[in-house]
Coordinates of N, CA and C and ligand atoms in Angstrom, one line a residue:
X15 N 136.5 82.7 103.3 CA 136.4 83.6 104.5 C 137.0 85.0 104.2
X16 N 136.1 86.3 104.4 CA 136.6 87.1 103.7 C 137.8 87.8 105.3
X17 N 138.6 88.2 104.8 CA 140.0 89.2 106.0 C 139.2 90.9 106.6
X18 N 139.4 90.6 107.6 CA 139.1 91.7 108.1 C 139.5 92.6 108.7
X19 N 140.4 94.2 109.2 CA 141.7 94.6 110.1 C 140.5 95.9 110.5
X20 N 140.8 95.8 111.6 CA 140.1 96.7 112.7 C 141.7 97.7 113.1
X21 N 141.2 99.2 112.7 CA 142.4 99.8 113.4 C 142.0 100.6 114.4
X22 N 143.0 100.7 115.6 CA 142.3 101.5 116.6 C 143.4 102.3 117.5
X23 N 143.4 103.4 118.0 CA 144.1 104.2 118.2 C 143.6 105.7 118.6
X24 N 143.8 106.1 119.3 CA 143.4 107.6 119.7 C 142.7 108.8 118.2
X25 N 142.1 109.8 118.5 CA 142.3 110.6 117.6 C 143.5 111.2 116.9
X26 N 144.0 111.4 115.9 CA 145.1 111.9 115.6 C 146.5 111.0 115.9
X27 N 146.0 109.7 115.8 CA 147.7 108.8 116.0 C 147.8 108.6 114.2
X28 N 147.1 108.7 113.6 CA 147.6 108.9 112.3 C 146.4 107.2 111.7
X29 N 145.5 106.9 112.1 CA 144.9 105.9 111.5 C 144.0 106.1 110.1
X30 N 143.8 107.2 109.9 CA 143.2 107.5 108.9 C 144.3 107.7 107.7
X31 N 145.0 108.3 108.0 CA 146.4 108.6 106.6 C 146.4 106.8 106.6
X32 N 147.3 106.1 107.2 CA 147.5 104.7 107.5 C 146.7 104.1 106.6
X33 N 145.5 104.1 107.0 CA 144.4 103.2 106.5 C 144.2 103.5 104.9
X34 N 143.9 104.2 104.3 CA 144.3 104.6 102.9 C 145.6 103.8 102.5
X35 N 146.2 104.4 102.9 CA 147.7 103.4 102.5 C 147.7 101.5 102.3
X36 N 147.4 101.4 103.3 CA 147.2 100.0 104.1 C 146.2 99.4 103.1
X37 N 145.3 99.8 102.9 CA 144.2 99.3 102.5 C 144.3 99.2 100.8
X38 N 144.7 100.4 100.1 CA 145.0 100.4 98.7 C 146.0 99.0 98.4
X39 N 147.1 99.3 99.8 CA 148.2 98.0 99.2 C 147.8 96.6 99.5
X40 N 146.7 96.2 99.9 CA 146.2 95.3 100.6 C 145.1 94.4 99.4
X41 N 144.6 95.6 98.8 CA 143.0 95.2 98.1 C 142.4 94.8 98.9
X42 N 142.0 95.9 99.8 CA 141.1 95.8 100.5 C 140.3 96.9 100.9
X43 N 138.5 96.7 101.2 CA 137.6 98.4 100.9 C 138.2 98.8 102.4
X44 N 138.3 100.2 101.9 CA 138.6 101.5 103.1 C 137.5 101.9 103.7
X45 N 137.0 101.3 104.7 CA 135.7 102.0 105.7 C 135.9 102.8 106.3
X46 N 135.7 104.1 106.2 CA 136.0 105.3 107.4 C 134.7 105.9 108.3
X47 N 134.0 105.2 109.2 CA 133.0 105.8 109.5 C 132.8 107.1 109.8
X48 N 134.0 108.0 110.0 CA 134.1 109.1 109.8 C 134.1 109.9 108.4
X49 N 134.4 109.3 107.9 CA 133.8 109.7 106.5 C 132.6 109.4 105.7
X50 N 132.4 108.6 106.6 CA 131.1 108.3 105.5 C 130.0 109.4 106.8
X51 N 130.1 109.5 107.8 CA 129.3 110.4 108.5 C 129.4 111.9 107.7
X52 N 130.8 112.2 107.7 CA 131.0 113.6 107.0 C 130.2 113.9 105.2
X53 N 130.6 112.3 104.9 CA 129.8 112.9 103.2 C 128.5 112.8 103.2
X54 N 127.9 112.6 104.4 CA 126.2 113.0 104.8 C 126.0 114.0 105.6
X55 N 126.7 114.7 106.0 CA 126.9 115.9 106.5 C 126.7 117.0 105.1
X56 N 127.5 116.4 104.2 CA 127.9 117.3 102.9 C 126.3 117.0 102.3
X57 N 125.6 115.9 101.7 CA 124.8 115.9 100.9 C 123.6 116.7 100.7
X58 N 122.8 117.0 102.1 CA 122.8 116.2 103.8 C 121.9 115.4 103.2
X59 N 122.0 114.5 104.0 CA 120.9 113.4 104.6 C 120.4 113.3 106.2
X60 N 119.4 112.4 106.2 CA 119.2 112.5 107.3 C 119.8 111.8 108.8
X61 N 120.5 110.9 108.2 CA 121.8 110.5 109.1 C 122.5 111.7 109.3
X62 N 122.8 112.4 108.2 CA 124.4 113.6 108.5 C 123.4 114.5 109.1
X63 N 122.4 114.6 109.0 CA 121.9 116.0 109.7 C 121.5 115.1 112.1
X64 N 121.2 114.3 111.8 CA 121.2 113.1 113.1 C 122.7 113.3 113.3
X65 N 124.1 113.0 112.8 CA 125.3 112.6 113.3 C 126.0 114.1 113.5
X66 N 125.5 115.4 112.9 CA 126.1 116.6 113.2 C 126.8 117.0 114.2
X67 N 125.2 117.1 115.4 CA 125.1 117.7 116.5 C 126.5 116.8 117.7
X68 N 126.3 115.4 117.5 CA 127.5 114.5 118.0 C 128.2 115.2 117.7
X69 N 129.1 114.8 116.2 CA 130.6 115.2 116.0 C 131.0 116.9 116.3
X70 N 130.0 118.1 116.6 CA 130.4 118.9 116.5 C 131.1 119.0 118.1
X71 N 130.2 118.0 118.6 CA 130.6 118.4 119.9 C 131.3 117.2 120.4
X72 N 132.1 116.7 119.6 CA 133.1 115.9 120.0 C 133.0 114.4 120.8
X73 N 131.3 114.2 120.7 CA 130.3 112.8 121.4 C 130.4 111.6 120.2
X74 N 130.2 110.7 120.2 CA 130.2 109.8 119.8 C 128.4 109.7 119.1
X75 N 128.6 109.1 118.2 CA 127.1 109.1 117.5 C 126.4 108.1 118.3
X76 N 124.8 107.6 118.1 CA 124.8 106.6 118.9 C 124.9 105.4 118.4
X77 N 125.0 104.1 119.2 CA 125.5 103.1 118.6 C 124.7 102.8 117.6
X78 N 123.5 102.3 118.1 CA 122.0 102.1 117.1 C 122.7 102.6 115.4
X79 N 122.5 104.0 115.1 CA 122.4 104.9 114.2 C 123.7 104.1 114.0
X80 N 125.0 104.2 114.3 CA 126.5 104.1 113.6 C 126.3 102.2 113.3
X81 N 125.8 101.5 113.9 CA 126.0 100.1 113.2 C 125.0 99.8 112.4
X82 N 123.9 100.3 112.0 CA 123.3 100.3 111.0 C 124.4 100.4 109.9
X83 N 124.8 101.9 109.7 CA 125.5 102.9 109.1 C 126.5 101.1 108.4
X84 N 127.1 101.3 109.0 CA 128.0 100.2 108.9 C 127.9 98.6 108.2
X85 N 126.7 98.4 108.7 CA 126.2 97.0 108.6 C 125.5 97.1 107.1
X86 N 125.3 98.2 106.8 CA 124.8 98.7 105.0 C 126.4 99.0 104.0
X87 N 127.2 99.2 104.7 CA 128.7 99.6 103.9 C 129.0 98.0 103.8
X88 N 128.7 97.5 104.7 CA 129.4 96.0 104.3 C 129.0 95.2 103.6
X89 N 127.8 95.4 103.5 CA 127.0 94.6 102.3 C 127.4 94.8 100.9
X90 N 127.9 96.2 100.8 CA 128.1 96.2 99.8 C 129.0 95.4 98.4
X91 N 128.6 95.0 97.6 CA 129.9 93.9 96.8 C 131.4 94.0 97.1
X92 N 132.1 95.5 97.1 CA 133.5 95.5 97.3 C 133.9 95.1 99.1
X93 N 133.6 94.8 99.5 CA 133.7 94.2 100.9 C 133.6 92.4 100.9
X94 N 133.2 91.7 99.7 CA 133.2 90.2 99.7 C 134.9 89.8 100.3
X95 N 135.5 90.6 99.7 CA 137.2 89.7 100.4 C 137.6 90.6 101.5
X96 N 136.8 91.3 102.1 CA 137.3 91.9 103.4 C 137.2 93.0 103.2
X97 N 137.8 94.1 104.6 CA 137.5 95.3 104.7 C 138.6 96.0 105.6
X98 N 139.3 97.3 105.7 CA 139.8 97.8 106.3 C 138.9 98.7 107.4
X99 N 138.6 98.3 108.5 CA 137.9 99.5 109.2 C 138.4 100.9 110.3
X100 N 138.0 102.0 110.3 CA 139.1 103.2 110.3 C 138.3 103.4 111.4
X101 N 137.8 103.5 112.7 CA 137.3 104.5 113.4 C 135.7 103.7 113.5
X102 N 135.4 102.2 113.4 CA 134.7 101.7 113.8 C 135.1 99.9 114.0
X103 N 135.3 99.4 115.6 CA 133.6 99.8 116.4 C 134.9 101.0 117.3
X104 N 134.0 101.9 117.9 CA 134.3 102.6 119.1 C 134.0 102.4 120.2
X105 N 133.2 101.5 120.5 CA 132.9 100.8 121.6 C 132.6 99.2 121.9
X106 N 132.5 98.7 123.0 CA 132.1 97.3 123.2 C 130.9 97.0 122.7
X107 N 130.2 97.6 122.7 CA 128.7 97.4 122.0 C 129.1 97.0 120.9
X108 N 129.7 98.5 120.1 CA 129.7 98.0 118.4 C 130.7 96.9 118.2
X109 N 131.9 97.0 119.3 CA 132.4 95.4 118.6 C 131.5 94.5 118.8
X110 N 130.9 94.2 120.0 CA 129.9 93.2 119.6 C 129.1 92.5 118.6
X111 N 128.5 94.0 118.2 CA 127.6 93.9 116.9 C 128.5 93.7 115.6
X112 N 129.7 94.3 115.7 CA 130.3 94.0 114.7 C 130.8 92.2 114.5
X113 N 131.4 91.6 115.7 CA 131.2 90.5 115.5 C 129.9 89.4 115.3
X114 N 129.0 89.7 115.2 CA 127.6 89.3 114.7 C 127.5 89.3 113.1
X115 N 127.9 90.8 112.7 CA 127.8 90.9 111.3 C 128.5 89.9 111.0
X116 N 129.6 90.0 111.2 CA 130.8 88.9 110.7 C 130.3 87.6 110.4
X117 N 129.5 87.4 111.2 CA 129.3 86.0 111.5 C 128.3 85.6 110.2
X118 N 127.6 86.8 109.9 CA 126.5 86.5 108.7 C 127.0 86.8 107.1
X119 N 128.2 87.3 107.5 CA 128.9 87.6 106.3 C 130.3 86.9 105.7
X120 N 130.6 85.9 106.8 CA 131.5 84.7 106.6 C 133.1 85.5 107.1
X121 N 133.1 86.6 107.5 CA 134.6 87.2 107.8 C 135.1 87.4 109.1
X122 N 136.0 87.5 109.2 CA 136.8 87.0 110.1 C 138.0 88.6 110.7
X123 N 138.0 89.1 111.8 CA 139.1 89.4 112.1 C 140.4 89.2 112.1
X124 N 141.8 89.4 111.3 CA 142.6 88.6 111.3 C 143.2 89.6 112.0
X125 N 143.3 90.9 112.2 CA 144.4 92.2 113.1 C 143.7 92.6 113.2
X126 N 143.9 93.3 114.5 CA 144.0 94.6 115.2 C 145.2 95.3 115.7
X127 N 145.7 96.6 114.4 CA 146.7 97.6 114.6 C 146.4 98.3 116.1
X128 N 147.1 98.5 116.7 CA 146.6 99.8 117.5 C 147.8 100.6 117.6
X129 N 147.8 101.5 116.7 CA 148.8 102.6 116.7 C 148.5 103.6 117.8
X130 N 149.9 103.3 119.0 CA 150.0 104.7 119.9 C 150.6 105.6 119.8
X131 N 150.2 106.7 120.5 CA 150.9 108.2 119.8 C 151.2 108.6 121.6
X132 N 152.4 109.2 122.0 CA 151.7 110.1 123.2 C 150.8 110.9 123.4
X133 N 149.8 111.2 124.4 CA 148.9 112.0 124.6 C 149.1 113.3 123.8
X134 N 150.3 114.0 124.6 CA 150.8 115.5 124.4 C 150.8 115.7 123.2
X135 N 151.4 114.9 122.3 CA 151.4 115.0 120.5 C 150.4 114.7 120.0
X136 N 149.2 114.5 120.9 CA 148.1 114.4 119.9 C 146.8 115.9 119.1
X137 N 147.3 116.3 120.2 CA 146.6 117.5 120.3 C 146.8 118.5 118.6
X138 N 148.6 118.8 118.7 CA 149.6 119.4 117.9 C 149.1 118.7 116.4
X139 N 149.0 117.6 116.6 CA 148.4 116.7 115.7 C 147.4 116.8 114.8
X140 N 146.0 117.0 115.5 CA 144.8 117.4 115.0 C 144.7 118.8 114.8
X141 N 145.4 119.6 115.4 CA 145.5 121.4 114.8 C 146.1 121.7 114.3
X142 N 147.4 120.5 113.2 CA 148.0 120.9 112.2 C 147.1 120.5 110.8
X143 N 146.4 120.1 111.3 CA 145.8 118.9 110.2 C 144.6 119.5 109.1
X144 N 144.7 119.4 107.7 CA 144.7 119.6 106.9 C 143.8 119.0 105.8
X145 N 142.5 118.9 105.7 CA 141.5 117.7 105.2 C 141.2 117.9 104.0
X146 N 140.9 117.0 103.0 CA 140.9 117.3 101.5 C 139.2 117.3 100.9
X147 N 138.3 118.6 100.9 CA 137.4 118.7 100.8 C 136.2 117.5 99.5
X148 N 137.5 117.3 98.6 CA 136.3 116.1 97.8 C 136.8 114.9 98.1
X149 N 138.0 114.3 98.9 CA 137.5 112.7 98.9 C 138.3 112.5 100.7
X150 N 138.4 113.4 101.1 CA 139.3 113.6 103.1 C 140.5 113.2 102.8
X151 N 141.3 113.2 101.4 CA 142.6 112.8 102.0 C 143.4 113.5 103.1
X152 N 144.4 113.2 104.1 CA 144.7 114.2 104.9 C 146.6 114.4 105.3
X153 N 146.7 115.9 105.1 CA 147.8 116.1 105.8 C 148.1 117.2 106.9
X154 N 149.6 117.8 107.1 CA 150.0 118.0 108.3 C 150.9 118.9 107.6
X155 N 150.8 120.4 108.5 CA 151.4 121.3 108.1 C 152.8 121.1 108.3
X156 N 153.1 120.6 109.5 CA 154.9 119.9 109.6 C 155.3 118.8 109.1
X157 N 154.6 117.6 109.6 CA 154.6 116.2 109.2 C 154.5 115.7 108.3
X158 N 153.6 116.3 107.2 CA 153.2 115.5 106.2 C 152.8 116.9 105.2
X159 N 153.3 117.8 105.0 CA 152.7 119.1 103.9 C 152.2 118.6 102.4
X160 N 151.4 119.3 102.1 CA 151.0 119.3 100.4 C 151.8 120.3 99.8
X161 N 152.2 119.6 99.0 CA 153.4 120.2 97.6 C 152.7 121.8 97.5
X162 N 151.3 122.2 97.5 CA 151.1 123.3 97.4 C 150.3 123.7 98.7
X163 N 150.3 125.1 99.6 CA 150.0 125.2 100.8 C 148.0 125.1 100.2
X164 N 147.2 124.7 101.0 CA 146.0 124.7 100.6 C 145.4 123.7 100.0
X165 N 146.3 123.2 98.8 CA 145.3 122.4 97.8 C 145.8 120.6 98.0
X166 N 145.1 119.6 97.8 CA 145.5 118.4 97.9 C 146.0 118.0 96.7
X167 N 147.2 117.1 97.1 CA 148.2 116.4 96.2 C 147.5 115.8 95.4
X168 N 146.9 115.1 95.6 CA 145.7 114.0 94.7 C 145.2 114.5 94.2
X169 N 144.1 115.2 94.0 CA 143.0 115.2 93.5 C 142.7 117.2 93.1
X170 N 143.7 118.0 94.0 CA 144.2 119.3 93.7 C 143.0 119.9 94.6
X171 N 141.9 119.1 94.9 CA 140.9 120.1 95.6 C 141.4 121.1 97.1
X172 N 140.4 121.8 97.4 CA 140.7 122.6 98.9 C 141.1 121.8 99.8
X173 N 141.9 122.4 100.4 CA 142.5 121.6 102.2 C 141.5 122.4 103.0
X174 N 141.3 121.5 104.0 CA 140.5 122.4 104.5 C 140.6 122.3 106.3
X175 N 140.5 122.8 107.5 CA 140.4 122.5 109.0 C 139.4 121.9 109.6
X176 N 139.0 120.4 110.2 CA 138.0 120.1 110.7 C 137.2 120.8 111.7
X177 N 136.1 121.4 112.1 CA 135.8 122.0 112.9 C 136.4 121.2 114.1
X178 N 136.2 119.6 114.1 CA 136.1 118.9 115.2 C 137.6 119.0 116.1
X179 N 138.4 119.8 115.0 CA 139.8 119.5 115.2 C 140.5 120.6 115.5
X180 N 139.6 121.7 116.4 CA 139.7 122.4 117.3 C 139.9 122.0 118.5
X181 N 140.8 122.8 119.4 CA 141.5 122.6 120.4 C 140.4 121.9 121.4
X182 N 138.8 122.4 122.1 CA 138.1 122.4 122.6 C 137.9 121.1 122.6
X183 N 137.2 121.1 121.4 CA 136.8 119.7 121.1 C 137.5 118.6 121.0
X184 N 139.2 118.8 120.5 CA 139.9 117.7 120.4 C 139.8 117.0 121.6
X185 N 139.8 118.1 123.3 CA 140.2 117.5 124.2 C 139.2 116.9 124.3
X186 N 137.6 117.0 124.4 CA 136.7 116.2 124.1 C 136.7 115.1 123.3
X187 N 137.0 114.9 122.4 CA 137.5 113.8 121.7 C 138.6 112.6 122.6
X188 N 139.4 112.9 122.8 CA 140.5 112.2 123.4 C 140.2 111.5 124.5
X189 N 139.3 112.6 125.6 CA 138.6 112.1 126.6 C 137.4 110.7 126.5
X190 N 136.2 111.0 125.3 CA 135.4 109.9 124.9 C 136.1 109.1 124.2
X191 N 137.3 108.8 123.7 CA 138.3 108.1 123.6 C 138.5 106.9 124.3
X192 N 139.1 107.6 125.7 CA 139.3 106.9 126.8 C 138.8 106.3 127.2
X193 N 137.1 107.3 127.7 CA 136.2 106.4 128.3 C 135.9 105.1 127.4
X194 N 135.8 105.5 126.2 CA 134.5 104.8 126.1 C 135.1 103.7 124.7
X195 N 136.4 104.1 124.3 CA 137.4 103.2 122.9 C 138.5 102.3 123.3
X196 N 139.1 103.2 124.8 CA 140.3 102.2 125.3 C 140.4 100.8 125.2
X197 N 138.7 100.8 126.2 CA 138.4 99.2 126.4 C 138.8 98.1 125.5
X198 N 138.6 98.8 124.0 CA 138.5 97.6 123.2 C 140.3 97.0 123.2
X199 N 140.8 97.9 123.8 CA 142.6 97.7 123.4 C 142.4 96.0 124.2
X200 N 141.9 95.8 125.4 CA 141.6 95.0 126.2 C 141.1 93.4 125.5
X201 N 140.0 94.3 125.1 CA 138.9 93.2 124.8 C 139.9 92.7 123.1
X202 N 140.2 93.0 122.6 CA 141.1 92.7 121.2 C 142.1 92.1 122.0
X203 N 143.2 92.3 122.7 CA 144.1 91.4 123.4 C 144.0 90.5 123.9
X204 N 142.8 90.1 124.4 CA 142.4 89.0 125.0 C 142.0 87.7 123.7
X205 N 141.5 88.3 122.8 CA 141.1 87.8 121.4 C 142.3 87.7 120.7
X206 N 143.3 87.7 121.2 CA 145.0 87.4 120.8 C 144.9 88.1 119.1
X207 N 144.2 89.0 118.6 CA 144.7 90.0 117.3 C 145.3 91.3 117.6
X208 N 145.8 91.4 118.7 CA 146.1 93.0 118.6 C 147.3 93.3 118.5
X209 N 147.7 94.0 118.0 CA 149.6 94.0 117.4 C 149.9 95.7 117.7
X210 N 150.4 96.0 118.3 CA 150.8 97.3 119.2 C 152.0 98.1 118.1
X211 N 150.9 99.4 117.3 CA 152.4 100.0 116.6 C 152.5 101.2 117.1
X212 N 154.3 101.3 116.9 CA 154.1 102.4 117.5 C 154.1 103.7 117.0
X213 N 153.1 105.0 116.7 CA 153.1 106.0 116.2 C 153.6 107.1 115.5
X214 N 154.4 107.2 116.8 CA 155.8 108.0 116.6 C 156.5 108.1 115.8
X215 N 156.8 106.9 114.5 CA 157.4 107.0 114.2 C 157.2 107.6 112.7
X216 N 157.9 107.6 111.4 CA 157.5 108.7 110.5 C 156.5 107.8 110.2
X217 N 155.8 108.5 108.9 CA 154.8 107.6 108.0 C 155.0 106.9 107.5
X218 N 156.2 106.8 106.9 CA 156.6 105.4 106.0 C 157.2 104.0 106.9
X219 N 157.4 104.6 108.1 CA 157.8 103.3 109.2 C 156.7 102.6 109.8
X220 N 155.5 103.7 110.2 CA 154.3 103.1 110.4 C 153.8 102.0 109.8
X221 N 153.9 102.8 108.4 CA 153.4 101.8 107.3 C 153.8 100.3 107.5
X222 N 155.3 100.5 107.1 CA 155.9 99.1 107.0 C 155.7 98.1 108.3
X223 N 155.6 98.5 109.8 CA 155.0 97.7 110.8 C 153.6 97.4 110.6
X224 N 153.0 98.6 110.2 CA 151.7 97.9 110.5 C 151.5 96.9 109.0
X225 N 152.2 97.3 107.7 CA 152.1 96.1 106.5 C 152.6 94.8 107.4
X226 N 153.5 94.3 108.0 CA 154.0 93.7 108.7 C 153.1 93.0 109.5
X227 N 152.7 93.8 110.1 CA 151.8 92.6 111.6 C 150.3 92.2 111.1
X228 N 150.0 93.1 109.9 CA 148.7 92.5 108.9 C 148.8 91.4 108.2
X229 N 149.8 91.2 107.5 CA 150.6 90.3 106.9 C 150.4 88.9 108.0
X230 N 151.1 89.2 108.8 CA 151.1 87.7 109.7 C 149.7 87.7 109.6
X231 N 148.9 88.5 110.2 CA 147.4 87.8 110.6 C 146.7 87.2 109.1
X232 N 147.0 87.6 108.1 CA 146.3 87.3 107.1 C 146.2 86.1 106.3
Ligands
AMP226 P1 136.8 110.4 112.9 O1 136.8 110.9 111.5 O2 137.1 108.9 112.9 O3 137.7 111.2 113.8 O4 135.3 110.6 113.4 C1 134.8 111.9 113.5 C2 133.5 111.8 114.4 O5 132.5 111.0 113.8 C3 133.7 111.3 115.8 O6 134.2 112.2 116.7 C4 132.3 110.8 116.1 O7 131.5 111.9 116.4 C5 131.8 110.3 114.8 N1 132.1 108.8 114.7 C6 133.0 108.2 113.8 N2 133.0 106.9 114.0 C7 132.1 106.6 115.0 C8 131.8 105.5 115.6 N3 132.3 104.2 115.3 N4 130.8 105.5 116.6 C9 130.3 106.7 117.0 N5 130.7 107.9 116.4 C10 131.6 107.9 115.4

């Protein structure tokens, strides 16, 4: 049965730094549907050129298009012992569909993190933030700086500002959030995997709760 950890959490509660971490210490594949949207954006293809107009404006892709997207990343060989997923499903639909795939692929949900942040700190969050042009590592001009202003620690390429991760849009973001992501806090509680971390706190405490509550489910 391969392990599966669904993280979920507002924009900018820090799930994407997390999940890198999480997932390298785990051996387990890092899914970011947000990145894999973005590096079709970059190539383009005709998904990134289809998922643009969404992300620019802070909407959600449509389901159709994003679980395809998805349902092809899992197939792939490094996903046989599981997967970390970062920013997919975003809705009841795609968890649904995502539990279907499961079902044909022998894997199982064992967690759901849901790192909360307060509202107000999320904002400050995404407009500090700092994206690493060849593979998205990301940091934080207060929280989390790169040793050199601009370039990434890893890999030395450009830091760069997400468009999406303007003020405008963030609040758009946060809002289709609400509407339309919250739900699943619900629907995963009810399915007794959801382990509540909390944000706030630095990066390396995050880490160790959420290593922690992965751990039990696994
Ligand atoms: P993220 O990098 O996770 O913040 O995602 C950036 C943008 O990609 C989102 O604002 C959406 O436009 C799009 N996106 C990422 N994941 C999904 C998803 N599961 N469903 C729909 N749209 C998504």
């Amino acid at each position: 049965m391969a392990d599966f950890v669904v993280m979920l959490g507002p924009p900018g509660a820090g799930k994407g730094t997390q999940a890198r971490i999480v997932s390298e210490r785990l051996g387990l594949a890092h899914i970011s549907s947000g990145d894999i949207f973005r590096e079709n954006i970059k190539s383009p293809t005709e998904l990134g050129k289809l998922a643009k107009g969404y992300m620019d404006r802070g909407e959600l892709v449509p389901d159709d298009v994003t679980i395809a997207m998805i349902r092809e990343r899992l197939e792939r060989p490094d996903c046989e012992k599981g997967a970390l997923l970062d920013g997919f499903p975003r809705t009841p639909a795609q968890a649904r569909a995502l539990e279907e795939m499961l079902k044909e692929f022998d894997g199982e949900i064992n967690a759901v993190p849901y790192i909360h942040v307060p509202e107000a700190a999320l904002i400050e969050r995404l407009a500090g933030r700092w994206t690493c042009r060849a593979h998205g590592h990301i940091f934080h001009e207060r929280y989390n700086p790169p040793k050199e202003a601009g370039r990434c620690d890893i890999d030395g390429s450009e830091l760069y500002q997400r468009e999406d991760d303007q003020a405008e849009t963030v609040k758009r973001r946060i809002r289709v959030y609400m509407e339309q992501t919250a739900p699943l806090i619900e629907y995963y509680r009810q399915k007794d995997v959801l382990v509540e971390i909390d944000g706030a706190q630095a990066i390396e405490q995050v880490t160790a709760s959420l290593m922690e509550s992965v751990r039990r489910g696994l």
